[in-house]
mmCIF file of C-alpha atoms in Angstrom:
data_model
loop_
_atom_site.group_PDB
_atom_site.id
_atom_site.type_symbol
_atom_site.label_atom_id
_atom_site.label_comp_id
_atom_site.label_asym_id
_atom_site.label_seq_id
_atom_site.Cartn_x
_atom_site.Cartn_y
_atom_site.Cartn_z
ATOM 1 C CA MET A 1 -29.087 -20.312 17.259
ATOM 2 C CA GLU A 2 -26.964 -21.849 14.572
ATOM 3 C CA THR A 3 -23.906 -19.704 15.211
ATOM 4 C CA ALA A 4 -23.627 -21.144 18.696
ATOM 5 C CA GLU A 5 -22.484 -24.430 17.180
ATOM 6 C CA LEU A 6 -19.763 -22.822 15.071
ATOM 7 C CA THR A 7 -16.225 -22.558 16.355
ATOM 8 C CA GLN A 8 -14.639 -19.133 16.566
ATOM 9 C CA GLU A 9 -12.696 -19.896 13.427
ATOM 10 C CA GLU A 10 -15.825 -20.980 11.533
ATOM 11 C CA GLN A 11 -17.613 -17.813 12.581
ATOM 12 C CA PHE A 12 -14.648 -15.826 11.348
ATOM 13 C CA GLN A 13 -14.736 -17.593 7.975
ATOM 14 C CA ALA A 14 -18.505 -17.020 7.762
ATOM 15 C CA ARG A 15 -17.948 -13.272 8.169
ATOM 16 C CA ILE A 16 -15.270 -13.335 5.480
ATOM 17 C CA ASP A 17 -17.587 -15.282 3.163
ATOM 18 C CA ALA A 18 -20.311 -12.696 3.749
ATOM 19 C CA ASP A 19 -17.786 -9.979 2.792
ATOM 20 C CA VAL A 20 -17.862 -8.437 6.243
ATOM 21 C CA ARG A 21 -14.582 -6.584 6.824
ATOM 22 C CA ILE A 22 -12.389 -7.567 9.738
ATOM 23 C CA GLU A 23 -11.345 -4.696 12.004
ATOM 24 C CA PRO A 24 -8.331 -4.454 14.354
ATOM 25 C CA LYS A 25 -9.983 -5.486 17.612
ATOM 26 C CA ASP A 26 -12.032 -8.339 16.107
ATOM 27 C CA TRP A 27 -11.063 -11.908 16.862
ATOM 28 C CA MET A 28 -8.965 -13.418 14.071
ATOM 29 C CA PRO A 29 -6.961 -16.628 13.639
ATOM 30 C CA GLU A 30 -3.285 -16.150 14.500
ATOM 31 C CA ALA A 31 -2.301 -17.319 11.012
ATOM 32 C CA TYR A 32 -4.526 -14.636 9.431
ATOM 33 C CA ARG A 33 -2.839 -11.996 11.572
ATOM 34 C CA LYS A 34 0.633 -13.300 10.738
ATOM 35 C CA THR A 35 -0.066 -13.547 7.015
ATOM 36 C CA LEU A 36 -1.355 -9.988 6.968
ATOM 37 C CA ILE A 37 1.566 -8.590 8.953
ATOM 38 C CA ARG A 38 3.961 -10.321 6.573
ATOM 39 C CA GLN A 39 2.154 -9.148 3.452
ATOM 40 C CA ILE A 40 1.475 -5.563 4.575
ATOM 41 C CA SER A 41 4.976 -5.004 5.942
ATOM 42 C CA GLN A 42 6.534 -6.463 2.781
ATOM 43 C CA HIS A 43 4.355 -4.109 0.818
ATOM 44 C CA ALA A 44 5.427 -1.169 3.005
ATOM 45 C CA HIS A 45 9.098 -2.133 2.659
ATOM 46 C CA SER A 46 8.662 -2.227 -1.130
ATOM 47 C CA GLU A 47 7.364 1.336 -1.110
ATOM 48 C CA LEU A 48 10.290 2.467 1.011
ATOM 49 C CA VAL A 49 12.981 0.703 -1.020
ATOM 50 C CA GLY A 50 11.103 1.702 -4.182
ATOM 51 C CA MET A 51 12.142 5.302 -3.557
ATOM 52 C CA LEU A 52 15.807 4.441 -4.130
ATOM 53 C CA PRO A 53 15.920 3.527 -7.851
ATOM 54 C CA GLU A 54 13.995 6.706 -8.683
ATOM 55 C CA GLY A 55 15.838 8.873 -6.174
ATOM 56 C CA ASN A 56 18.838 8.046 -8.332
ATOM 57 C CA TRP A 57 17.435 10.295 -11.079
ATOM 58 C CA ILE A 58 16.030 13.270 -9.166
ATOM 59 C CA THR A 59 19.166 15.378 -9.570
ATOM 60 C CA ARG A 60 19.466 14.440 -13.245
ATOM 61 C CA ALA A 61 15.861 14.811 -14.421
ATOM 62 C CA PRO A 62 15.873 16.444 -17.867
ATOM 63 C CA SER A 63 13.763 19.466 -16.895
ATOM 64 C CA LEU A 64 12.434 21.274 -13.865
ATOM 65 C CA LYS A 65 8.955 19.952 -14.654
ATOM 66 C CA ARG A 66 10.165 16.348 -14.726
ATOM 67 C CA LYS A 67 12.136 16.905 -11.566
ATOM 68 C CA SER A 68 9.121 18.290 -9.684
ATOM 69 C CA ILE A 69 6.994 15.373 -10.863
ATOM 70 C CA LEU A 70 9.598 12.803 -9.869
ATOM 71 C CA LEU A 71 9.994 14.401 -6.449
ATOM 72 C CA ALA A 72 6.240 14.297 -5.909
ATOM 73 C CA LYS A 73 6.148 10.655 -6.969
ATOM 74 C CA VAL A 74 8.955 9.643 -4.639
ATOM 75 C CA GLN A 75 7.270 11.565 -1.820
ATOM 76 C CA ASP A 76 4.060 9.622 -2.552
ATOM 77 C CA GLU A 77 5.978 6.374 -2.187
ATOM 78 C CA ALA A 78 7.202 7.424 1.248
ATOM 79 C CA GLY A 79 3.559 8.198 2.055
ATOM 80 C CA HIS A 80 2.383 4.807 0.780
ATOM 81 C CA GLY A 81 4.956 3.124 2.985
ATOM 82 C CA LEU A 82 3.655 5.069 5.970
ATOM 83 C CA TYR A 83 -0.031 4.242 5.288
ATOM 84 C CA LEU A 84 0.922 0.587 5.123
ATOM 85 C CA TYR A 85 3.136 0.506 8.209
ATOM 86 C CA SER A 86 0.306 2.120 10.121
ATOM 87 C CA ALA A 87 -2.107 -0.563 8.846
ATOM 88 C CA ALA A 88 0.315 -3.295 9.975
ATOM 89 C CA GLU A 89 0.613 -1.672 13.389
ATOM 90 C CA THR A 90 -3.135 -2.108 13.934
ATOM 91 C CA LEU A 91 -2.368 -5.857 13.954
ATOM 92 C CA GLY A 92 0.106 -5.470 16.788
ATOM 93 C CA ALA A 93 3.312 -5.246 14.760
ATOM 94 C CA SER A 94 5.789 -2.627 15.983
ATOM 95 C CA ARG A 95 7.251 -0.126 13.530
ATOM 96 C CA ASP A 96 10.766 -0.538 14.896
ATOM 97 C CA GLN A 97 10.566 -4.319 14.625
ATOM 98 C CA MET A 98 9.333 -4.153 11.035
ATOM 99 C CA LEU A 99 12.179 -1.815 10.094
ATOM 100 C CA ALA A 100 14.677 -3.985 11.949
ATOM 101 C CA ASP A 101 13.462 -7.011 9.957
ATOM 102 C CA LEU A 102 13.882 -5.092 6.714
ATOM 103 C CA HIS A 103 17.366 -3.943 7.643
ATOM 104 C CA SER A 104 18.552 -7.367 8.771
ATOM 105 C CA GLY A 105 17.351 -8.905 5.509
ATOM 106 C CA LYS A 106 14.802 -11.085 7.324
ATOM 107 C CA ALA A 107 11.836 -9.331 5.700
ATOM 108 C CA LYS A 108 11.461 -9.252 1.932
ATOM 109 C CA TYR A 109 10.418 -6.502 -0.446
ATOM 110 C CA SER A 110 9.504 -6.549 -4.110
ATOM 111 C CA SER A 111 12.386 -7.956 -6.129
ATOM 112 C CA ILE A 112 11.829 -5.377 -8.879
ATOM 113 C CA PHE A 113 13.655 -2.706 -6.885
ATOM 114 C CA ASN A 114 16.862 -4.701 -6.948
ATOM 115 C CA TYR A 115 17.393 -3.810 -10.594
ATOM 116 C CA PRO A 116 19.412 -0.729 -11.581
ATOM 117 C CA THR A 117 18.031 2.420 -13.216
ATOM 118 C CA LEU A 118 20.544 3.069 -15.975
ATOM 119 C CA SER A 119 18.897 5.760 -18.097
ATOM 120 C CA TRP A 120 16.168 8.386 -17.882
ATOM 121 C CA ALA A 121 13.934 6.038 -19.888
ATOM 122 C CA ASP A 122 13.964 3.743 -16.857
ATOM 123 C CA MET A 123 11.970 6.431 -15.011
ATOM 124 C CA GLY A 124 9.359 6.223 -17.747
ATOM 125 C CA THR A 125 9.366 2.440 -17.721
ATOM 126 C CA ILE A 126 9.086 2.207 -13.951
ATOM 127 C CA GLY A 127 6.057 4.491 -13.940
ATOM 128 C CA TRP A 128 4.391 2.904 -16.929
ATOM 129 C CA LEU A 129 5.227 -0.793 -16.479
ATOM 130 C CA VAL A 130 6.176 -1.303 -12.835
ATOM 131 C CA ASP A 131 3.486 0.969 -11.426
ATOM 132 C CA GLY A 132 1.079 -0.500 -13.987
ATOM 133 C CA ALA A 133 1.791 -3.934 -12.529
ATOM 134 C CA ALA A 134 1.536 -2.551 -9.003
ATOM 135 C CA ILE A 135 -1.892 -1.095 -9.785
ATOM 136 C CA LEU A 136 -3.156 -4.472 -11.027
ATOM 137 C CA ASN A 137 -1.959 -6.030 -7.783
ATOM 138 C CA GLN A 138 -3.325 -3.230 -5.662
ATOM 139 C CA VAL A 139 -6.779 -2.498 -7.046
ATOM 140 C CA PRO A 140 -8.201 -5.832 -5.790
ATOM 141 C CA LEU A 141 -6.565 -5.124 -2.421
ATOM 142 C CA CYS A 142 -8.936 -2.164 -1.991
ATOM 143 C CA ARG A 143 -11.517 -4.904 -1.264
ATOM 144 C CA THR A 144 -9.264 -7.083 0.836
ATOM 145 C CA SER A 145 -10.881 -8.518 3.955
ATOM 146 C CA TYR A 146 -8.865 -6.543 6.536
ATOM 147 C CA GLY A 147 -10.361 -3.061 6.929
ATOM 148 C CA PRO A 148 -7.272 -0.918 7.668
ATOM 149 C CA TYR A 149 -5.343 -2.565 4.804
ATOM 150 C CA ALA A 150 -8.218 -2.021 2.368
ATOM 151 C CA ARG A 151 -8.551 1.629 3.397
ATOM 152 C CA ALA A 152 -4.806 2.229 3.025
ATOM 153 C CA MET A 153 -4.959 0.667 -0.430
ATOM 154 C CA VAL A 154 -7.781 2.965 -1.517
ATOM 155 C CA ARG A 155 -5.516 5.931 -0.847
ATOM 156 C CA VAL A 156 -2.543 4.247 -2.502
ATOM 157 C CA CYS A 157 -4.510 3.413 -5.650
ATOM 158 C CA LYS A 158 -5.816 6.960 -6.033
ATOM 159 C CA GLU A 159 -2.253 8.249 -6.066
ATOM 160 C CA GLU A 160 -0.745 5.446 -8.097
ATOM 161 C CA SER A 161 -2.655 6.347 -11.215
ATOM 162 C CA PHE A 162 -0.704 9.631 -11.502
ATOM 163 C CA HIS A 163 2.482 7.570 -11.267
ATOM 164 C CA GLN A 164 1.546 5.399 -14.190
ATOM 165 C CA ARG A 165 0.416 8.280 -16.370
ATOM 166 C CA GLN A 166 3.549 10.340 -15.809
ATOM 167 C CA GLY A 167 5.598 7.250 -16.735
ATOM 168 C CA PHE A 168 3.628 6.697 -19.907
ATOM 169 C CA GLU A 169 4.074 10.358 -20.800
ATOM 170 C CA ILE A 170 7.854 10.061 -20.410
ATOM 171 C CA MET A 171 7.806 7.009 -22.692
ATOM 172 C CA GLN A 172 5.594 8.709 -25.248
ATOM 173 C CA THR A 173 7.844 11.774 -25.324
ATOM 174 C CA LEU A 174 10.912 9.594 -25.869
ATOM 175 C CA CYS A 175 9.186 7.484 -28.521
ATOM 176 C CA GLU A 176 8.133 10.576 -30.447
ATOM 177 C CA GLY A 177 11.646 12.048 -30.178
ATOM 178 C CA ALA A 178 14.912 11.377 -31.985
ATOM 179 C CA PRO A 179 15.804 7.787 -32.973
ATOM 180 C CA ALA A 180 18.344 7.695 -30.159
ATOM 181 C CA GLN A 181 15.618 8.583 -27.653
ATOM 182 C CA LYS A 182 13.300 5.927 -28.993
ATOM 183 C CA GLN A 183 16.173 3.466 -28.805
ATOM 184 C CA MET A 184 16.604 4.420 -25.147
ATOM 185 C CA ALA A 185 12.918 3.702 -24.508
ATOM 186 C CA GLN A 186 13.167 0.311 -26.254
ATOM 187 C CA GLU A 187 16.227 -0.661 -24.240
ATOM 188 C CA ALA A 188 14.490 0.276 -21.010
ATOM 189 C CA LEU A 189 11.494 -1.874 -21.963
ATOM 190 C CA ASN A 190 13.872 -4.745 -22.764
ATOM 191 C CA ARG A 191 15.462 -4.443 -19.338
ATOM 192 C CA TRP A 192 12.233 -4.129 -17.322
ATOM 193 C CA TRP A 193 9.704 -6.364 -19.091
ATOM 194 C CA TRP A 194 10.705 -9.674 -17.519
ATOM 195 C CA PRO A 195 11.454 -8.383 -14.022
ATOM 196 C CA THR A 196 8.022 -6.710 -14.128
ATOM 197 C CA LEU A 197 6.309 -10.009 -14.982
ATOM 198 C CA MET A 198 8.067 -11.453 -11.927
ATOM 199 C CA MET A 199 6.352 -8.870 -9.717
ATOM 200 C CA PHE A 200 3.193 -10.980 -9.682
ATOM 201 C CA GLY A 201 5.084 -13.662 -7.802
ATOM 202 C CA PRO A 202 5.711 -17.350 -8.516
ATOM 203 C CA LYS A 203 3.417 -19.431 -10.689
ATOM 204 C CA ASP A 204 0.216 -20.518 -8.974
ATOM 205 C CA ALA A 205 1.523 -24.083 -8.734
ATOM 206 C CA ASP A 206 4.553 -22.796 -6.785
ATOM 207 C CA SER A 207 2.662 -20.372 -4.563
ATOM 208 C CA PRO A 208 1.587 -22.410 -1.528
ATOM 209 C CA ASN A 209 0.067 -19.424 0.341
ATOM 210 C CA THR A 210 -2.283 -18.388 -2.443
ATOM 211 C CA GLU A 211 -5.089 -20.822 -1.660
ATOM 212 C CA GLN A 212 -5.396 -19.812 1.993
ATOM 213 C CA SER A 213 -5.053 -16.122 1.158
ATOM 214 C CA MET A 214 -7.860 -16.435 -1.395
ATOM 215 C CA LYS A 215 -10.027 -18.230 1.155
ATOM 216 C CA TRP A 216 -9.465 -15.408 3.628
ATOM 217 C CA ARG A 217 -10.071 -12.919 0.828
ATOM 218 C CA ILE A 218 -6.764 -11.239 1.461
ATOM 219 C CA LYS A 219 -5.982 -11.975 -2.169
ATOM 220 C CA ARG A 220 -8.730 -11.813 -4.766
ATOM 221 C CA PHE A 221 -6.862 -13.062 -7.851
ATOM 222 C CA THR A 222 -4.052 -15.556 -8.284
ATOM 223 C CA ASN A 223 -0.560 -14.559 -9.443
ATOM 224 C CA ASP A 224 -1.037 -16.109 -12.886
ATOM 225 C CA GLU A 225 -4.419 -14.445 -13.401
ATOM 226 C CA LEU A 226 -2.925 -11.038 -12.685
ATOM 227 C CA ARG A 227 0.121 -11.711 -14.863
ATOM 228 C CA GLN A 228 -2.159 -12.591 -17.787
ATOM 229 C CA LYS A 229 -4.225 -9.451 -17.254
ATOM 230 C CA PHE A 230 -1.059 -7.380 -17.208
ATOM 231 C CA VAL A 231 0.254 -8.761 -20.487
ATOM 232 C CA ASP A 232 -3.143 -8.274 -22.151
ATOM 233 C CA MET A 233 -3.246 -4.700 -20.901
ATOM 234 C CA MET A 234 0.342 -3.738 -21.749
ATOM 235 C CA VAL A 235 0.911 -5.197 -25.213
ATOM 236 C CA PRO A 236 -1.476 -2.751 -26.949
ATOM 237 C CA GLN A 237 0.125 0.136 -25.049
ATOM 238 C CA ALA A 238 3.602 -0.935 -26.193
ATOM 239 C CA GLU A 239 2.255 -1.156 -29.747
ATOM 240 C CA PHE A 240 0.867 2.361 -29.441
ATOM 241 C CA LEU A 241 4.321 3.568 -28.436
ATOM 242 C CA GLY A 242 5.875 1.667 -31.336
ATOM 243 C CA LEU A 243 7.926 -0.473 -28.977
ATOM 244 C CA THR A 244 8.554 -4.212 -29.217
ATOM 245 C CA VAL A 245 7.875 -6.412 -26.203
ATOM 246 C CA PRO A 246 11.008 -8.567 -25.793
ATOM 247 C CA ASP A 247 9.284 -11.962 -25.964
ATOM 248 C CA ASP A 248 9.372 -14.017 -29.168
ATOM 249 C CA LYS A 249 6.660 -16.326 -27.806
ATOM 250 C CA LEU A 250 4.208 -13.447 -27.446
ATOM 251 C CA LYS A 251 1.181 -14.157 -29.632
ATOM 252 C CA TRP A 252 -2.530 -13.285 -29.599
ATOM 253 C CA ASN A 253 -4.656 -16.313 -28.791
ATOM 254 C CA GLU A 254 -8.102 -15.925 -30.335
ATOM 255 C CA THR A 255 -9.727 -18.715 -28.323
ATOM 256 C CA LYS A 256 -8.725 -17.453 -24.908
ATOM 257 C CA GLN A 257 -9.013 -13.806 -26.017
ATOM 258 C CA GLY A 258 -5.660 -13.070 -24.476
ATOM 259 C CA TYR A 259 -1.961 -13.281 -25.251
ATOM 260 C CA ASP A 260 0.177 -16.374 -24.987
ATOM 261 C CA PHE A 261 3.587 -15.421 -23.676
ATOM 262 C CA GLY A 262 6.945 -16.906 -22.790
ATOM 263 C CA ASP A 263 7.941 -18.243 -19.394
ATOM 264 C CA VAL A 264 9.680 -16.053 -16.853
ATOM 265 C CA ASP A 265 13.238 -17.036 -15.903
ATOM 266 C CA TRP A 266 12.267 -18.443 -12.512
ATOM 267 C CA ALA A 267 15.851 -19.227 -11.554
ATOM 268 C CA GLU A 268 16.608 -15.516 -11.806
ATOM 269 C CA PHE A 269 13.451 -14.686 -9.829
ATOM 270 C CA TRP A 270 14.378 -16.941 -6.904
ATOM 271 C CA ASP A 271 17.952 -15.724 -6.987
ATOM 272 C CA VAL A 272 16.831 -12.096 -6.652
ATOM 273 C CA VAL A 273 14.355 -13.047 -3.907
ATOM 274 C CA LYS A 274 17.260 -14.624 -2.015
ATOM 275 C CA GLY A 275 19.067 -11.279 -2.084
ATOM 276 C CA ASN A 276 21.329 -11.723 -5.105
ATOM 277 C CA GLY A 277 19.766 -9.119 -7.379
ATOM 278 C CA PRO A 278 22.074 -6.712 -9.201
ATOM 279 C CA CYS A 279 21.430 -3.964 -6.613
ATOM 280 C CA SER A 280 20.212 -5.942 -3.578
ATOM 281 C CA ARG A 281 23.158 -5.126 -1.358
ATOM 282 C CA GLU A 282 23.291 -1.497 -2.452
ATOM 283 C CA ARG A 283 19.571 -0.959 -1.732
ATOM 284 C CA LEU A 284 19.692 -2.472 1.712
ATOM 285 C CA GLN A 285 22.873 -0.581 2.557
ATOM 286 C CA ALA A 286 21.256 2.711 1.524
ATOM 287 C CA ARG A 287 18.223 1.948 3.709
ATOM 288 C CA VAL A 288 20.294 0.987 6.746
ATOM 289 C CA GLN A 289 22.519 4.013 6.370
ATOM 290 C CA ALA A 290 19.550 6.395 6.079
ATOM 291 C CA HIS A 291 18.079 4.845 9.218
ATOM 292 C CA GLU A 292 21.321 5.047 11.187
ATOM 293 C CA ASP A 293 22.082 8.568 10.022
ATOM 294 C CA GLY A 294 18.642 9.620 11.244
ATOM 295 C CA ALA A 295 19.047 8.077 14.706
ATOM 296 C CA TRP A 296 20.282 11.290 16.337
ATOM 297 C CA VAL A 297 17.336 13.208 14.888
ATOM 298 C CA ARG A 298 14.840 10.745 16.316
ATOM 299 C CA GLU A 299 16.545 10.911 19.688
ATOM 300 C CA ALA A 300 16.854 14.694 19.715
ATOM 301 C CA ALA A 301 13.170 15.130 18.802
ATOM 302 C CA LEU A 302 12.147 12.902 21.709
ATOM 303 C CA ALA A 303 14.437 14.753 24.116
ATOM 304 C CA HIS A 304 13.070 18.084 22.912
ATOM 305 C CA ALA A 305 9.463 16.928 23.330
ATOM 306 C CA GLU A 306 10.253 15.664 26.827
ATOM 307 C CA LYS A 307 11.921 18.969 27.791
ATOM 308 C CA ARG A 308 8.906 20.947 26.565
ATOM 309 C CA ARG A 309 6.547 18.668 28.447
ATOM 310 C CA GLN A 310 8.489 19.124 31.694
ATOM 311 C CA ARG A 311 8.639 22.887 31.211
ATOM 312 C CA ALA A 312 4.883 23.038 30.655
ATOM 313 C CA GLU A 313 4.383 21.058 33.879
ATOM 314 C CA THR A 314 6.606 23.432 35.849
ATOM 315 C CA VAL A 315 4.680 26.446 34.576
ATOM 316 C CA ALA A 316 1.366 24.794 35.460
ATOM 317 C CA ALA A 317 2.585 23.945 38.985
ATOM 318 C CA MET B 1 21.530 5.123 22.025
ATOM 319 C CA SER B 2 17.874 5.193 22.962
ATOM 320 C CA GLN B 3 15.732 2.489 21.412
ATOM 321 C CA LYS B 4 12.486 4.281 22.154
ATOM 322 C CA GLU B 5 9.884 4.583 19.410
ATOM 323 C CA TRP B 6 8.174 7.923 18.831
ATOM 324 C CA PRO B 7 4.611 7.723 20.177
ATOM 325 C CA LEU B 8 1.761 6.730 17.863
ATOM 326 C CA TRP B 9 -0.916 9.296 16.966
ATOM 327 C CA GLU B 10 -4.324 8.850 15.367
ATOM 328 C CA VAL B 11 -5.076 11.373 12.642
ATOM 329 C CA PHE B 12 -8.489 12.918 11.901
ATOM 330 C CA ILE B 13 -9.084 15.203 8.935
ATOM 331 C CA ARG B 14 -11.869 17.596 7.996
ATOM 332 C CA SER B 15 -11.957 17.423 4.217
ATOM 333 C CA LYS B 16 -13.909 20.667 3.826
ATOM 334 C CA GLN B 17 -15.737 23.248 5.880
ATOM 335 C CA GLY B 18 -19.099 21.920 6.973
ATOM 336 C CA LEU B 19 -18.008 18.273 7.242
ATOM 337 C CA ASP B 20 -16.817 16.497 10.353
ATOM 338 C CA HIS B 21 -13.307 15.242 11.058
ATOM 339 C CA LYS B 22 -12.833 11.669 9.939
ATOM 340 C CA HIS B 23 -10.232 9.136 11.018
ATOM 341 C CA VAL B 24 -7.689 8.560 8.233
ATOM 342 C CA GLY B 25 -4.903 6.555 9.837
ATOM 343 C CA SER B 26 -2.018 6.952 12.219
ATOM 344 C CA LEU B 27 1.612 8.022 12.347
ATOM 345 C CA HIS B 28 4.560 8.381 14.698
ATOM 346 C CA ALA B 29 5.753 11.748 15.979
ATOM 347 C CA ALA B 30 7.721 13.033 18.958
ATOM 348 C CA ASP B 31 5.051 15.557 19.973
ATOM 349 C CA ALA B 32 1.682 16.984 18.939
ATOM 350 C CA GLU B 33 3.134 19.759 16.805
ATOM 351 C CA MET B 34 5.234 17.317 14.810
ATOM 352 C CA ALA B 35 2.251 14.974 14.543
ATOM 353 C CA VAL B 36 0.176 17.721 12.912
ATOM 354 C CA GLN B 37 2.979 18.564 10.485
ATOM 355 C CA ASN B 38 3.579 14.925 9.616
ATOM 356 C CA ALA B 39 -0.150 14.402 9.174
ATOM 357 C CA ARG B 40 -0.174 17.243 6.663
ATOM 358 C CA ASP B 41 2.647 15.602 4.681
ATOM 359 C CA VAL B 42 1.343 12.050 4.898
ATOM 360 C CA TYR B 43 -2.410 12.529 4.589
ATOM 361 C CA THR B 44 -3.048 15.822 2.760
ATOM 362 C CA ARG B 45 -0.624 15.942 -0.173
ATOM 363 C CA ARG B 46 -3.559 16.544 -2.530
ATOM 364 C CA LEU B 47 -5.645 19.050 -0.596
ATOM 365 C CA GLU B 48 -7.561 16.319 1.221
ATOM 366 C CA GLY B 49 -8.024 18.504 4.287
ATOM 367 C CA VAL B 50 -8.648 21.945 5.718
ATOM 368 C CA SER B 51 -8.223 20.942 9.356
ATOM 369 C CA ILE B 52 -6.296 18.236 11.192
ATOM 370 C CA TRP B 53 -6.747 16.699 14.622
ATOM 371 C CA VAL B 54 -4.198 14.371 16.169
ATOM 372 C CA VAL B 55 -4.746 12.313 19.308
ATOM 373 C CA GLU B 56 -2.124 10.144 20.914
ATOM 374 C CA SER B 57 -3.341 6.594 20.296
ATOM 375 C CA LYS B 58 -2.982 5.594 23.943
ATOM 376 C CA HIS B 59 -5.734 8.075 24.816
ATOM 377 C CA VAL B 60 -8.338 6.407 22.600
ATOM 378 C CA HIS B 61 -10.750 4.181 24.504
ATOM 379 C CA ALA B 62 -12.821 1.808 22.431
ATOM 380 C CA SER B 63 -15.805 -0.478 22.853
ATOM 381 C CA ASN B 64 -15.120 -4.180 22.674
ATOM 382 C CA PRO B 65 -16.326 -5.870 19.464
ATOM 383 C CA ASP B 66 -16.804 -9.178 21.332
ATOM 384 C CA ASP B 67 -19.508 -7.494 23.404
ATOM 385 C CA ALA B 68 -21.201 -5.908 20.395
ATOM 386 C CA ALA B 69 -24.322 -8.103 20.498
ATOM 387 C CA ALA B 70 -25.114 -7.320 24.130
ATOM 388 C CA PHE B 71 -23.792 -3.771 23.995
ATOM 389 C CA TYR B 72 -26.084 -2.638 21.182
ATOM 390 C CA GLU B 73 -28.963 -4.875 22.216
ATOM 391 C CA PRO B 74 -31.025 -2.057 23.821
ATOM 392 C CA ALA B 75 -31.564 -0.510 20.370
ATOM 393 C CA ASN B 76 -32.500 -3.819 18.782
ATOM 394 C CA ASP B 77 -36.176 -4.106 19.681
ATOM 395 C CA LYS B 78 -37.227 -0.478 19.471
ATOM 396 C CA ILE B 79 -38.429 -0.263 15.924
ATOM 397 C CA TYR B 80 -40.903 2.424 17.005
ATOM 398 C CA ARG B 81 -37.939 4.823 16.986
ATOM 399 C CA HIS B 82 -38.014 4.749 13.205
ATOM 400 C CA PRO B 83 -40.554 6.769 11.203
ATOM 401 C CA THR B 84 -41.326 3.729 9.040
ATOM 402 C CA PHE B 85 -42.964 2.092 12.085
ATOM 403 C CA TYR B 86 -45.980 4.380 11.696
ATOM 404 C CA THR B 87 -48.587 4.195 8.961
ATOM 405 C CA VAL B 88 -49.750 7.486 7.599
ATOM 406 C CA PRO B 89 -52.963 7.716 5.519
ATOM 407 C CA ASP B 90 -52.239 8.315 1.827
ATOM 408 C CA SER B 91 -54.225 11.531 1.864
ATOM 409 C CA ILE B 92 -51.944 13.118 4.474
ATOM 410 C CA LYS B 93 -49.223 15.200 2.839
ATOM 411 C CA HIS B 94 -46.017 16.733 4.158
ATOM 412 C CA MET B 95 -45.319 14.140 6.859
#
């Protein structure tokens, strides 16, 4: 048989090429496992930290309806984090270790959450733009080669579409309101446009992991491909809202049937990645504090479960 | 301070009456009761279920994928177990 001559690694690649999903107990190259743990845990951390900028506005939402929606959205993000941590655990990563890496600053999360949420319009912009970008990143991940990750992403994507729509609705309401409200929406777009473009990661030329991740079908599109798609998708929506995208190089290109656009400030991107974003320290502090404040609860719940178990044993005996 | 992680539980959900429970993922909880409550919050925020099972992950025993070829081999050469193995004359109805 031909497969007998293939190495384990070649057989693995052949399965990937045939679009056969990899499941937890299957053999996989160590580098594949490590790449996935890094990517999935980063993704999970982003969901967790992503609750903070929006949590900032829960108590100040302009109506009960908006407040309920925002609460549901933030709760979804906690859920998305949990789906993803559980997918990473199927690869042998421990939950405590992943959290410890987040809290020590060793693990990264999406740089977008290190920007402040200054006005209510930022809630609209995060839903519309940031979740819009997240969806573009995430939809191809529903077909990623690792089964548990793909299945988690299917659930995430189903829920994410509500996030984007509620954000767009906030923007539309503001844009149809008083001039001051529309101004608020425009300022939020100005603040978030460039950081959102950074969410797709460095340029392809500066993204050394992309090629291998594409080969393993962890990633299905490159960073630049997704960024282009995003701009093409968002510009008409901004026009619908009557908002101006803050990029003077933005121009329709008839030949490529897409927009040309300006270059991201990569110095800023790398600076935020290194932990120097406007809210980096604050976000991490909030996470660490929440974790430490919850320590006694985790301990007490374990002690309680243990006591009940012992009592049940005594009764049985 | 204890550094112990809450145990891991596998979650199975019946999406509606008449269907079977299906594995949806896992979560950490101190005991079974908390696992069921957490499963409700994590996996059924949009009415995805009418019934939840949780099983502590350490109790799940699984077949080994490396042995799959040999393990499932007995079913490989028994095509006569499938109805398509048999030819039925065209004039025979309801079979």
